Short mmCIF file of C-alpha atoms in Angstrom, two decimals:
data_model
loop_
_atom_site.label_atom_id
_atom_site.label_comp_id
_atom_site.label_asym_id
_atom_site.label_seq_id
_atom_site.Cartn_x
_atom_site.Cartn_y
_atom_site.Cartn_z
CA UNK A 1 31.33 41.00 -7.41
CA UNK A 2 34.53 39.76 -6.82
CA UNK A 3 36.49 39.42 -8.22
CA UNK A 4 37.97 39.01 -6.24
CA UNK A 5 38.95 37.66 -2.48
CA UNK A 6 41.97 34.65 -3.57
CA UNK A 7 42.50 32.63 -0.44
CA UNK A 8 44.77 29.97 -0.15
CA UNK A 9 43.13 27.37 1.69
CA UNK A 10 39.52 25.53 1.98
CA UNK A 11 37.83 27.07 5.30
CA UNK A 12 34.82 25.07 5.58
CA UNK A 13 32.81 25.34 8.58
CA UNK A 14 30.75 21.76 7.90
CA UNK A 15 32.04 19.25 6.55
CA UNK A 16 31.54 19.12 2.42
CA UNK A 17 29.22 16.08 3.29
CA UNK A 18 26.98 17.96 4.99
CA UNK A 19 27.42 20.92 2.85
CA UNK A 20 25.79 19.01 -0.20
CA UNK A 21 22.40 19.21 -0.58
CA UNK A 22 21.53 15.54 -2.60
CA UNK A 23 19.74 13.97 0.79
CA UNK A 24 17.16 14.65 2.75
CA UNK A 25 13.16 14.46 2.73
CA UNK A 26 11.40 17.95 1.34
CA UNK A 27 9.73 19.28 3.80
CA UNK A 28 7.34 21.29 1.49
CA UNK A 29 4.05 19.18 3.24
CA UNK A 30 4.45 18.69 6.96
CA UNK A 31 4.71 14.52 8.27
CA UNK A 32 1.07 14.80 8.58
CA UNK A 33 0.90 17.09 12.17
CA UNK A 34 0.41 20.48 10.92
CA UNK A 35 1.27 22.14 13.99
CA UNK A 36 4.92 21.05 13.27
CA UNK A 37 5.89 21.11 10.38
CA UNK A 38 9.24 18.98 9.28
CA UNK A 39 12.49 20.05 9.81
CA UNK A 40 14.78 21.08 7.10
CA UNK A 41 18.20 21.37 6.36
CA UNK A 42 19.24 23.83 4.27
CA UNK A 43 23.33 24.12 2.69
CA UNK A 44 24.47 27.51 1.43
CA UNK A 45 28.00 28.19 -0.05
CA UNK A 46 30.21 31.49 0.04
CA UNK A 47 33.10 32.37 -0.66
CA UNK A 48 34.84 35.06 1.36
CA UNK A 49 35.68 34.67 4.44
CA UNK A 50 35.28 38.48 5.59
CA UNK A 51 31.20 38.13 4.98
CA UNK A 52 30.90 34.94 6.72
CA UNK A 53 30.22 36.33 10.02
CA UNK A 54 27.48 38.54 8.77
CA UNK A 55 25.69 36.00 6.79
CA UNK A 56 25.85 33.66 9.45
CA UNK A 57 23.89 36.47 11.62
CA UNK A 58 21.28 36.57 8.45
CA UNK A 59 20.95 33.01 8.84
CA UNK A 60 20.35 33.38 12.56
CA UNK A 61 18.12 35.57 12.18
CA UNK A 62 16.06 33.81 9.26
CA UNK A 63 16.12 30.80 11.50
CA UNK A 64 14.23 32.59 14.56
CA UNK A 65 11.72 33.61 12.11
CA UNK A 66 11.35 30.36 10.45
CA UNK A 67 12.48 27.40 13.32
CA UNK A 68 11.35 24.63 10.57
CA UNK A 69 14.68 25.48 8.83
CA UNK A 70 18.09 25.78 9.45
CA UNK A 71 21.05 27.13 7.47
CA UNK A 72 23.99 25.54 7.16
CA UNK A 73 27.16 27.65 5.92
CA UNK A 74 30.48 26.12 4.07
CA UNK A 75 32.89 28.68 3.40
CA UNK A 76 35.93 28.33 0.88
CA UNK A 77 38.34 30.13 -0.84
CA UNK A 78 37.61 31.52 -4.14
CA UNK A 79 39.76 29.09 -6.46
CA UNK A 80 38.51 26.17 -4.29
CA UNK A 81 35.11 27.45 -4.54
CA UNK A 82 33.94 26.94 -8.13
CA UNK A 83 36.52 23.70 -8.46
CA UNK A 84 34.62 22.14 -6.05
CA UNK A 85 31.29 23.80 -7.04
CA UNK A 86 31.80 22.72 -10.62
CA UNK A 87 32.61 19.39 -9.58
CA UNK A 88 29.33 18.76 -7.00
CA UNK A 89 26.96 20.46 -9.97
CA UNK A 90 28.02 17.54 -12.04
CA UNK A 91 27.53 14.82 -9.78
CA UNK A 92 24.21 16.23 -8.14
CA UNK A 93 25.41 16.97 -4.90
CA UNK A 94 25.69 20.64 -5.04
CA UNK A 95 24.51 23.53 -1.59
CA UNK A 96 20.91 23.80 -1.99
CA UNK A 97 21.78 27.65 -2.58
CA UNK A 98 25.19 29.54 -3.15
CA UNK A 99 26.59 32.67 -4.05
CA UNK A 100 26.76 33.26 -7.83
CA UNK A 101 28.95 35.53 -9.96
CA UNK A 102 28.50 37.21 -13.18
CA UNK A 103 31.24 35.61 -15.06
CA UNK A 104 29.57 31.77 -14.18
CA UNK A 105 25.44 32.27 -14.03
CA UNK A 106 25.22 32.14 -17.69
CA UNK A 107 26.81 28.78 -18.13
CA UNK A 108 25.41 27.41 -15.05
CA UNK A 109 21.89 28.74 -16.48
CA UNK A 110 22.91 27.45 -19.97
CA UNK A 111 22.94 23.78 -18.51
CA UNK A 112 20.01 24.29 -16.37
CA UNK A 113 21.73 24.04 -13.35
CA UNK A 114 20.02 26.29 -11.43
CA UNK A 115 16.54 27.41 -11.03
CA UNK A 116 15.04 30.67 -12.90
CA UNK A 117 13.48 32.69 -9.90
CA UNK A 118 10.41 34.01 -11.92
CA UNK A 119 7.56 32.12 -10.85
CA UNK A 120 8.93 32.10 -7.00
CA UNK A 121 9.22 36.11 -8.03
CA UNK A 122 5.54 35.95 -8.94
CA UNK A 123 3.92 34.18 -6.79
CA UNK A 124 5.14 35.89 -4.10
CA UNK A 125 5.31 39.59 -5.66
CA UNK A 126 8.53 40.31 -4.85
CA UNK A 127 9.73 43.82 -6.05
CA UNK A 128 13.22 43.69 -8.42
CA UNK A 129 12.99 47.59 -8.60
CA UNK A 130 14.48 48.23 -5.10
CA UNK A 131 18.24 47.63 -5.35
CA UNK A 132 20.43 49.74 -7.23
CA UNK A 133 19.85 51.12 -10.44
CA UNK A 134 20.75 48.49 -13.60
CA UNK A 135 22.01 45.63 -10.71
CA UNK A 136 18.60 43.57 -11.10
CA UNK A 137 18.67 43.14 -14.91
CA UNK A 138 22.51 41.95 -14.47
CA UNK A 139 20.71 38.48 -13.50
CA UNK A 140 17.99 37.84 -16.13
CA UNK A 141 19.65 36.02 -18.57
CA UNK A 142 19.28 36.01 -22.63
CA UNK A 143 16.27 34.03 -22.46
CA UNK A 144 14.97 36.61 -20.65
CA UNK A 145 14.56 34.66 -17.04
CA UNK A 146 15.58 35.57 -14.11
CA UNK A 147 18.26 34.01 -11.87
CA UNK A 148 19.10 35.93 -8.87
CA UNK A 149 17.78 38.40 -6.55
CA UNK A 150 21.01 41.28 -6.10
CA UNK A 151 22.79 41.08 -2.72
CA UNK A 152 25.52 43.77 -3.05
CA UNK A 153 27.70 45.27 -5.56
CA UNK A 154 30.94 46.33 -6.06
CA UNK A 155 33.56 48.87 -7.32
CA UNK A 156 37.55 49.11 -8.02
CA UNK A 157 39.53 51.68 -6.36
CA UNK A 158 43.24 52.77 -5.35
CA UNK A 159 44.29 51.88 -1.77
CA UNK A 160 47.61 53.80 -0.92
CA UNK A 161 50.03 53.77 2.13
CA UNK A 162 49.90 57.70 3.56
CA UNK A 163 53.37 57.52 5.12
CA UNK A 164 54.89 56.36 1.76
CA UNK A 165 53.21 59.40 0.05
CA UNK A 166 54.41 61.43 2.73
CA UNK A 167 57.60 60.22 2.04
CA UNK A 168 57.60 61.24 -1.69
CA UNK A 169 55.73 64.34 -0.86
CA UNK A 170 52.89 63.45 -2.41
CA UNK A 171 49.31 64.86 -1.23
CA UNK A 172 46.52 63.35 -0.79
CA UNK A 173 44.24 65.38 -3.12
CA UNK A 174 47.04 64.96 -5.85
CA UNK A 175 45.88 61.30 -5.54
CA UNK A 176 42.25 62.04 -6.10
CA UNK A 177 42.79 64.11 -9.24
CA UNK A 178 44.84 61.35 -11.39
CA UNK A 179 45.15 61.27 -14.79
CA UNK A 180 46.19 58.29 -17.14
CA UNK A 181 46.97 58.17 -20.75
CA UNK A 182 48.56 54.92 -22.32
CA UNK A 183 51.15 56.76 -24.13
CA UNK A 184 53.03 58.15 -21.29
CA UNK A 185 50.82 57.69 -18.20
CA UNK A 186 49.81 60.68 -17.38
CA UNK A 187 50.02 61.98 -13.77
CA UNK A 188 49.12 58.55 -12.73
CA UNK A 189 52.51 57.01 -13.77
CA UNK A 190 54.65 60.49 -12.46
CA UNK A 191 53.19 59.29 -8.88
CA UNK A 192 53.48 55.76 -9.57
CA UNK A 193 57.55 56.33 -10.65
CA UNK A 194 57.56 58.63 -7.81
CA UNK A 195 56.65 55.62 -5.14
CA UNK A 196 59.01 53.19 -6.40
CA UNK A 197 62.26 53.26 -4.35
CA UNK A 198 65.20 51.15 -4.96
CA UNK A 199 67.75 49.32 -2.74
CA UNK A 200 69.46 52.05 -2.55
CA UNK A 201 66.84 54.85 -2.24
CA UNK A 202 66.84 55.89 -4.87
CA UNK A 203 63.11 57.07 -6.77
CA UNK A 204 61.65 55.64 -9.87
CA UNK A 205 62.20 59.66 -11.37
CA UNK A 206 65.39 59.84 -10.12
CA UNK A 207 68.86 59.82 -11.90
CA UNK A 208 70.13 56.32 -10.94
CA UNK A 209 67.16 54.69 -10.16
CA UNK A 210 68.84 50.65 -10.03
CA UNK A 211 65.09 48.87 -12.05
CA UNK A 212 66.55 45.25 -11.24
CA UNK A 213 66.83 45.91 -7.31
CA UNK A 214 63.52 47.79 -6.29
CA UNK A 215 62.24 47.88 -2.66
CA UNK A 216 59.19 49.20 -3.08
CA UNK A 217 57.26 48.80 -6.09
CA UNK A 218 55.26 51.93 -7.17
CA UNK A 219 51.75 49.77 -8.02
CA UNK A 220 51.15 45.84 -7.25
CA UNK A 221 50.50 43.83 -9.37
CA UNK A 222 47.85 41.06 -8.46
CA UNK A 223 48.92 37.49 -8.81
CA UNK A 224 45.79 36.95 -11.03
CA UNK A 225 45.84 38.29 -14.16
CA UNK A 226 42.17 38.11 -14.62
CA UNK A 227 42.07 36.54 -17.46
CA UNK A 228 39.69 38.10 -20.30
CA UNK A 229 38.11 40.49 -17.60
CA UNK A 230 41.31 41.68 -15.12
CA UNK A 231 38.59 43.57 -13.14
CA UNK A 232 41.18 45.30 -10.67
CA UNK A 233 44.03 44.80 -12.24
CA UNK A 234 43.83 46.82 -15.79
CA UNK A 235 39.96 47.11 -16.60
CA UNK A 236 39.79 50.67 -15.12
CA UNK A 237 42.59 51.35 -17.33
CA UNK A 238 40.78 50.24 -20.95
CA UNK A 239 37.77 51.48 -19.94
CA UNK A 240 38.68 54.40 -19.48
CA UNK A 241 39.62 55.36 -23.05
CA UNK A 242 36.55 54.42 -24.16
CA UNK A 243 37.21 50.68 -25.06
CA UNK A 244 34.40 47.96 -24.33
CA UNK A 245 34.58 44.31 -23.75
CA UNK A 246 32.11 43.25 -26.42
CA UNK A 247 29.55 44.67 -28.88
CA UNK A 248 27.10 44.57 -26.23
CA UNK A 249 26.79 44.02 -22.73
CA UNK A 250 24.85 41.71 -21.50
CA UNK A 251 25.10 39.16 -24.03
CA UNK A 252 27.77 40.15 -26.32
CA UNK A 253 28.43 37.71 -29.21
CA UNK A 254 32.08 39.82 -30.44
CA UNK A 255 34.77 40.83 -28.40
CA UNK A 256 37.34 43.45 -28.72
CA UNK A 257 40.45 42.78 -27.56
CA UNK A 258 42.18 43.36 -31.28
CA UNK A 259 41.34 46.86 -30.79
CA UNK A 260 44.06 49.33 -30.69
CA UNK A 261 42.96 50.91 -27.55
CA UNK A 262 42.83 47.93 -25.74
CA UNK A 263 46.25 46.71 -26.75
CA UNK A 264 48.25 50.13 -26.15
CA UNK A 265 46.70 49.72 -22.19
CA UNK A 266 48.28 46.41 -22.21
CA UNK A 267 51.34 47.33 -23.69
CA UNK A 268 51.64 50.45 -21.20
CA UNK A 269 50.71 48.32 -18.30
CA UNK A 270 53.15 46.14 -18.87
CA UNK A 271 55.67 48.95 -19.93
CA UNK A 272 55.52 49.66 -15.79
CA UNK A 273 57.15 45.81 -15.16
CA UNK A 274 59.74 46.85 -17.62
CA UNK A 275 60.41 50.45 -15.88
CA UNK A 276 60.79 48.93 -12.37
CA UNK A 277 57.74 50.63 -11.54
CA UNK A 278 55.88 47.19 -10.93
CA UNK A 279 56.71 43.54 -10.13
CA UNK A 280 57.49 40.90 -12.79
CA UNK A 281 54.55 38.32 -12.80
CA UNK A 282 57.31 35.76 -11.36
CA UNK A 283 57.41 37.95 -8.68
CA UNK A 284 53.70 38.38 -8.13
CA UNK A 285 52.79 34.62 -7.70
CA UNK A 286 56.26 33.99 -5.65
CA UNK A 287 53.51 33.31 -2.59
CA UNK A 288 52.51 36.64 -1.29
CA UNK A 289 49.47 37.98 -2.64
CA UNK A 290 49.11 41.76 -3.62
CA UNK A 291 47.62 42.48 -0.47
CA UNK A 292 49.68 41.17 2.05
CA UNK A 293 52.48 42.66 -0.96
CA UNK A 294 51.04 45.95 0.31
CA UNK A 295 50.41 45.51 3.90
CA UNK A 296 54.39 44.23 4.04
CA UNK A 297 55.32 47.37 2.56
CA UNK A 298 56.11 46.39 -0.88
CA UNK A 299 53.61 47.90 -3.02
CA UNK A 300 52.94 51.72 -2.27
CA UNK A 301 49.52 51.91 -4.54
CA UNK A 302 47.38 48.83 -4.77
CA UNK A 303 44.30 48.60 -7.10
CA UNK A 304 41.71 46.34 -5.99
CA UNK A 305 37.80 45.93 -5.39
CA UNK A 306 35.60 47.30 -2.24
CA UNK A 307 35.34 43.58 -1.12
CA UNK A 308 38.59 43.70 0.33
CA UNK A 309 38.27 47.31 2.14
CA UNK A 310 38.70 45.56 5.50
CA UNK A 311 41.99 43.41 4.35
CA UNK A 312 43.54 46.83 3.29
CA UNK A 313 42.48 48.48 6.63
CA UNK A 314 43.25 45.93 8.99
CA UNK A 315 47.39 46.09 8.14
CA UNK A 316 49.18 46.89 11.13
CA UNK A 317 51.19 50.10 10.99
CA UNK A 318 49.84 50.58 8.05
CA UNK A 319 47.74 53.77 7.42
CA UNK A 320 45.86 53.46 4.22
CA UNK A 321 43.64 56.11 2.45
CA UNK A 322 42.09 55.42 -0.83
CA UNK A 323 41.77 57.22 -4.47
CA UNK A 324 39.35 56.85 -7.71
CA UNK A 325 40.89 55.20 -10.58
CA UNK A 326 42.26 57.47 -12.71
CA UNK A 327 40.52 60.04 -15.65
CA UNK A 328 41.51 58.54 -19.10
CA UNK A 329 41.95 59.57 -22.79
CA UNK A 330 37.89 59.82 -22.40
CA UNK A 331 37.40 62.15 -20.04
CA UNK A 332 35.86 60.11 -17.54
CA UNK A 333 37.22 57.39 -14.70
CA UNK A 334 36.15 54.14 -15.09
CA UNK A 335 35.55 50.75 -13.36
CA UNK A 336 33.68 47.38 -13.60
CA UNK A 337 30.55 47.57 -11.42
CA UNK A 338 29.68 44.42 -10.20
CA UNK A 339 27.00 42.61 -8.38
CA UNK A 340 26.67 39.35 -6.73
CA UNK A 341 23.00 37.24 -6.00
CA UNK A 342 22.36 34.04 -4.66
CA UNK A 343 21.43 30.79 -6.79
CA UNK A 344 18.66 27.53 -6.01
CA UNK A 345 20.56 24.47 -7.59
CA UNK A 346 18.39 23.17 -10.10
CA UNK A 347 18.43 19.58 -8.13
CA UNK A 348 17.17 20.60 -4.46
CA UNK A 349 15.19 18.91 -2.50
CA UNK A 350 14.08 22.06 -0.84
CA UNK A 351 13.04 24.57 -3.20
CA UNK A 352 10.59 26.42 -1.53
CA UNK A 353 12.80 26.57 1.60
CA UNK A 354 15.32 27.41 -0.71
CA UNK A 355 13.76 30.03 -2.20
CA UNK A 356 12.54 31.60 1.33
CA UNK A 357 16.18 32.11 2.20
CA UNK A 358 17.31 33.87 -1.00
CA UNK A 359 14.51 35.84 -1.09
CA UNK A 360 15.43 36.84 2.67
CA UNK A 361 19.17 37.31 1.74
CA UNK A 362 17.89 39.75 -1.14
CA UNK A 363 15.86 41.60 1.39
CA UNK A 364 16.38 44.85 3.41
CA UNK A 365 16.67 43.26 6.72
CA UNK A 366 19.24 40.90 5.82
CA UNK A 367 21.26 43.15 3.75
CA UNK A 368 21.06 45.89 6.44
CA UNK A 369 22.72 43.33 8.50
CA UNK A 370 25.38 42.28 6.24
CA UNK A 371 25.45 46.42 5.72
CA UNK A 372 26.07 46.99 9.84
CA UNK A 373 29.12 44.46 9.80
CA UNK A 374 31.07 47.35 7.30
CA UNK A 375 32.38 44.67 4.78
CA UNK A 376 30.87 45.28 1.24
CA UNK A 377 28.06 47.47 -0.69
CA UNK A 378 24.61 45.81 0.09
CA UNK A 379 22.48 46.45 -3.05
CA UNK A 380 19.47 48.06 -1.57
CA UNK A 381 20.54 52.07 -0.92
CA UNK A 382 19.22 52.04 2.41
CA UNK A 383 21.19 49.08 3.43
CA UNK A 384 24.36 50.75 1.70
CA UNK A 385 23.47 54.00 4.31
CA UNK A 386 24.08 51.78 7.45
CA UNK A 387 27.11 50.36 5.66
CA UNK A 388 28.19 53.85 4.48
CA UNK A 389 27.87 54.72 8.26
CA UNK A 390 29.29 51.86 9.83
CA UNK A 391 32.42 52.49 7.72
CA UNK A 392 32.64 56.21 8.62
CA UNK A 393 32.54 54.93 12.48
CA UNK A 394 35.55 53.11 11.36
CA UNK A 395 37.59 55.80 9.60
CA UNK A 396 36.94 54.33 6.26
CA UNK A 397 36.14 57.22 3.81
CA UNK A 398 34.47 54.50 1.11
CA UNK A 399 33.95 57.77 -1.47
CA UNK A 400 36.72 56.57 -3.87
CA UNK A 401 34.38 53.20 -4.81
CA UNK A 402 31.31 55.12 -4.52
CA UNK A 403 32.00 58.36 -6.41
CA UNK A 404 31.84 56.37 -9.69
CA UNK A 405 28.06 55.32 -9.07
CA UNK A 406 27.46 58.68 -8.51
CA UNK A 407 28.92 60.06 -11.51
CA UNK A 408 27.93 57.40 -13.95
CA UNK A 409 31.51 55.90 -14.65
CA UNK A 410 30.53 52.81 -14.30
CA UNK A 411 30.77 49.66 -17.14
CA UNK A 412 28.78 46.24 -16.30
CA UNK A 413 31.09 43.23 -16.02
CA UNK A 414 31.06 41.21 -19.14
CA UNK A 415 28.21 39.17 -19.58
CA UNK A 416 28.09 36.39 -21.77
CA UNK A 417 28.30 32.69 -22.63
CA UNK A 418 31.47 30.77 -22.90
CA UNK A 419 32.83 32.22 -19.99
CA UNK A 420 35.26 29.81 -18.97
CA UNK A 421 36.14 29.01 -22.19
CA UNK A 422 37.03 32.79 -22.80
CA UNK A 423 39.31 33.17 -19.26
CA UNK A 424 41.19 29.66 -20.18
CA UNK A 425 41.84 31.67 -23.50
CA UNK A 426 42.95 34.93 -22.57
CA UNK A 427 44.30 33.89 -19.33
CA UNK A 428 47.55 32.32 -21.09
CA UNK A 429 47.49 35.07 -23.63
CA UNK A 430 47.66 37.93 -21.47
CA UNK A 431 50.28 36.13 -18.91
CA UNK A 432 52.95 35.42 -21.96
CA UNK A 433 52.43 39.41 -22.90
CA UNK A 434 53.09 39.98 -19.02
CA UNK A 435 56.19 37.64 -19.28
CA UNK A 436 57.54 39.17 -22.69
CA UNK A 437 56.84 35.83 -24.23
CA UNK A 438 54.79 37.64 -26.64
CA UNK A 439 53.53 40.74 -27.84
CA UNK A 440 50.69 42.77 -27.23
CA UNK A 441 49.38 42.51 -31.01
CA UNK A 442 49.41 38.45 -30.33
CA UNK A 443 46.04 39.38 -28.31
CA UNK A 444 44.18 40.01 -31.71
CA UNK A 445 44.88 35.57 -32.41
CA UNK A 446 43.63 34.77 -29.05
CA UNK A 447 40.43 37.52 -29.98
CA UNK A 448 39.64 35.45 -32.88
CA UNK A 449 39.75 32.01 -30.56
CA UNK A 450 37.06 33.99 -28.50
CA UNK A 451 34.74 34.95 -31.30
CA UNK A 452 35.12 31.55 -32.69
CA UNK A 453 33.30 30.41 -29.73
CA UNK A 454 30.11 32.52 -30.55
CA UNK A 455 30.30 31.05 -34.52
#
């Protein structure tokens, strides 16, 4: 999912202590009253910070139905998160239950880390079939077990400031008819050179347009390059003319980034940094993320995922609409679609108490809840219609994420082993391309350092 929410700082609600799960007596078989049954502690980890309120009322609400246990809820930002994740897996001290992500369930699986779901699954006949087409098979893993029940899912999108289209007298439906090409753009870069304004006013299609002094970049460009995935940051791009991540997906063995297609995004990507149209990556990790680049007025078009809908909204005097990603050499838009689920650590204490609150966080009353605070895409549809309506109620039009379900644009995240070893590969690779330390074609070396990870 998500790719991404960055934030700067550790925002735990407990303290880690109490956050780890390593202690404690398991409560499976009562202390020998059965009328009252031992009390349990259960620690859960997420992430973002704009889905903390709802899954706290989830774990209100699972309490009341279930006294014996109580939820506890540690919050961090998302670097902070797997560091210190990572770290407490090692040592044995990790939540009883957190919030997993594509790009890390596979290794975490791989080292039996967590707990495959299937006989929980079975024993309690839970149904996998009622979330969104293709998001339950995301999480059963090459082995062919099962490690998370979906909670949401997620898609990538433009968000756009309306008065600075206004400005360049662009209209909205021009925006929702894009084209891209990596060869000269397409219709997508006219708009994007359009936006950009520099010091002295002057447009990015203008005569005179000053590159080295821009105001207002055109497009943002996120501080995170995302390594070997960059999900909302040139993904929808690649995708789009056809390219895929690996020979297969789930479980790819070969990647692809020495294909041509691949490279010539890359190149044209970073072709806008070289136009003005977009920041330098010096510029991009001076401090300000590409959100708060956009709410400040500096970025015109932002691309990012439907997990930060709310941080693009909530700007001040800033009225945002949103557009699909653009239609590419292939015909077609494109984006990653994403889904999140919840993991047992293999070492708890508490598994079936465990497993009763991710099976309740997979559920349609907890998911309706998370859908009725309007902050991502809960993976059951009927959940996603109170979300779909709570957004309306807010003025939030959430079509541009949504349209690509609907018209089967969609391309699974990556799935495979090695994960981390692939990101701390192409993460350098693709940021000394972005910094014009080396060329596009130098992405075919770091290619073969990925595939010699599968050998």
């Amino acid at each position: 999912m998500r790719r991404i929410t960055r934030l700067a700082a550790v925002a735990t609600i407990l303290p880690l202590a109490l956050a780890g799960c390593g202690s404690g007596d398991d409560s499976g078989g009562g202390s020998g009253n059965a009328q009252a049954p031992e009390k349990t502690e259960i620690s859960y980890w997420l992430w973002d910070s704009n889905q903390l309120p709802a899954y706290q009322a989830c774990a209100d609400a699972f309490h009341a139905a279930n006294p014996e246990i109580t939820v506890k809820i540690s919050q961090f930002g998302w670097a902070d998160y797997w560091t210190s994740l990572t770290t407490n897996l090692v040592s044995g001290n990790a939540p009883d239950v957190f919030t997993n992500h594509l790009n890390y369930y596979p290794e975490f699986a791989g080292k039996q880390q967590i707990l495959p779901l299937d006989e929980f699954v079975a024993a309690d006949g839970t149904k996998t079939d009622v979330y969104a087409p293709g998001l339950a098979d995301l999480w059963v893993s090459a082995d062919g077990k099962r490690y998370g029940l979906p909670k949401d899912f997620d898609t990538v999108a433009i968000f756009y400031n309306k008065k600075m289209l206004d400005d360049a007298g662009i209209t909205e439906d021009q925006m929702k008819s894009l084209t891209w090409n990596p060869d000269d753009g397409g219709t997508y870069e006219k708009i994007i050179a359009r936006l950009t304004v520099d010091k002295n006013g002057k447009r990015g299609d203008e005569p005179g347009f000053d590159k080295k002094n821009v105001k207002v970049y055109g497009l943002g460009l996120d501080e995170n390059n995302g390594a070997g995935v960059g999900q909302q940051m040139w993904s929808m791009y690649a995708l789009s003319t056809g390219w895929q991540f690996t020979d297969k997906n789930p479980w790819g063995t070969k990647f692809r980034y020495d294909d041509p297609r691949f490279q010539k995004t890359i190149a044209w990507w970073r072709g806008l940094i070289d136009k003005g149209y977009m920041p330098s990556l010096a510029i991009a990790r001076s401090g300000t993320s590409v959100n708060d680049g956009f709410g400040a007025g500096k970025y015109a078009l932002s691309t990012n995922g439907s997990w930060m809908i709310n941080t693009y909204y909530g700007y001040d005097g800033v009225k945002v609409g949103t557009a699909p990603t653009p239609v590419g050499p292939s015909g077609k838009r494109a984006t990653i679609y994403n889904g999140l689920a919840d993991s047992i650590y293999a070492g708890t204490k508490h598994k079936d108490q465990a497993w009763r609150w991710v099976k309740y966080l997979a559920s349609a009353d907890c998911q309706k809840t998370v859908g009725d605070k309007a902050v991502v895409f809960p993976a059951i549809p009927e959940a996603l219609t109170v979300a779909e309506e709570k957004f309306k109620a807010k003025g939030i039009d959430i079509s541009a994420f949504t349209v690509q379900i609907h018209e089967n644009t969609t391309s699974l995240f990556p799935i495979t082993d090695h994960a981390s070893d692939i990101g701390a590969v192409m993460g350098p690779a693709i940021d000394a391309v972005l910094s014009f330390e080396a060329e596009p074609s130098s992405l075919s070396k770091a290619n073969d350092e990925v595939n010699a990870l599968f050998q």
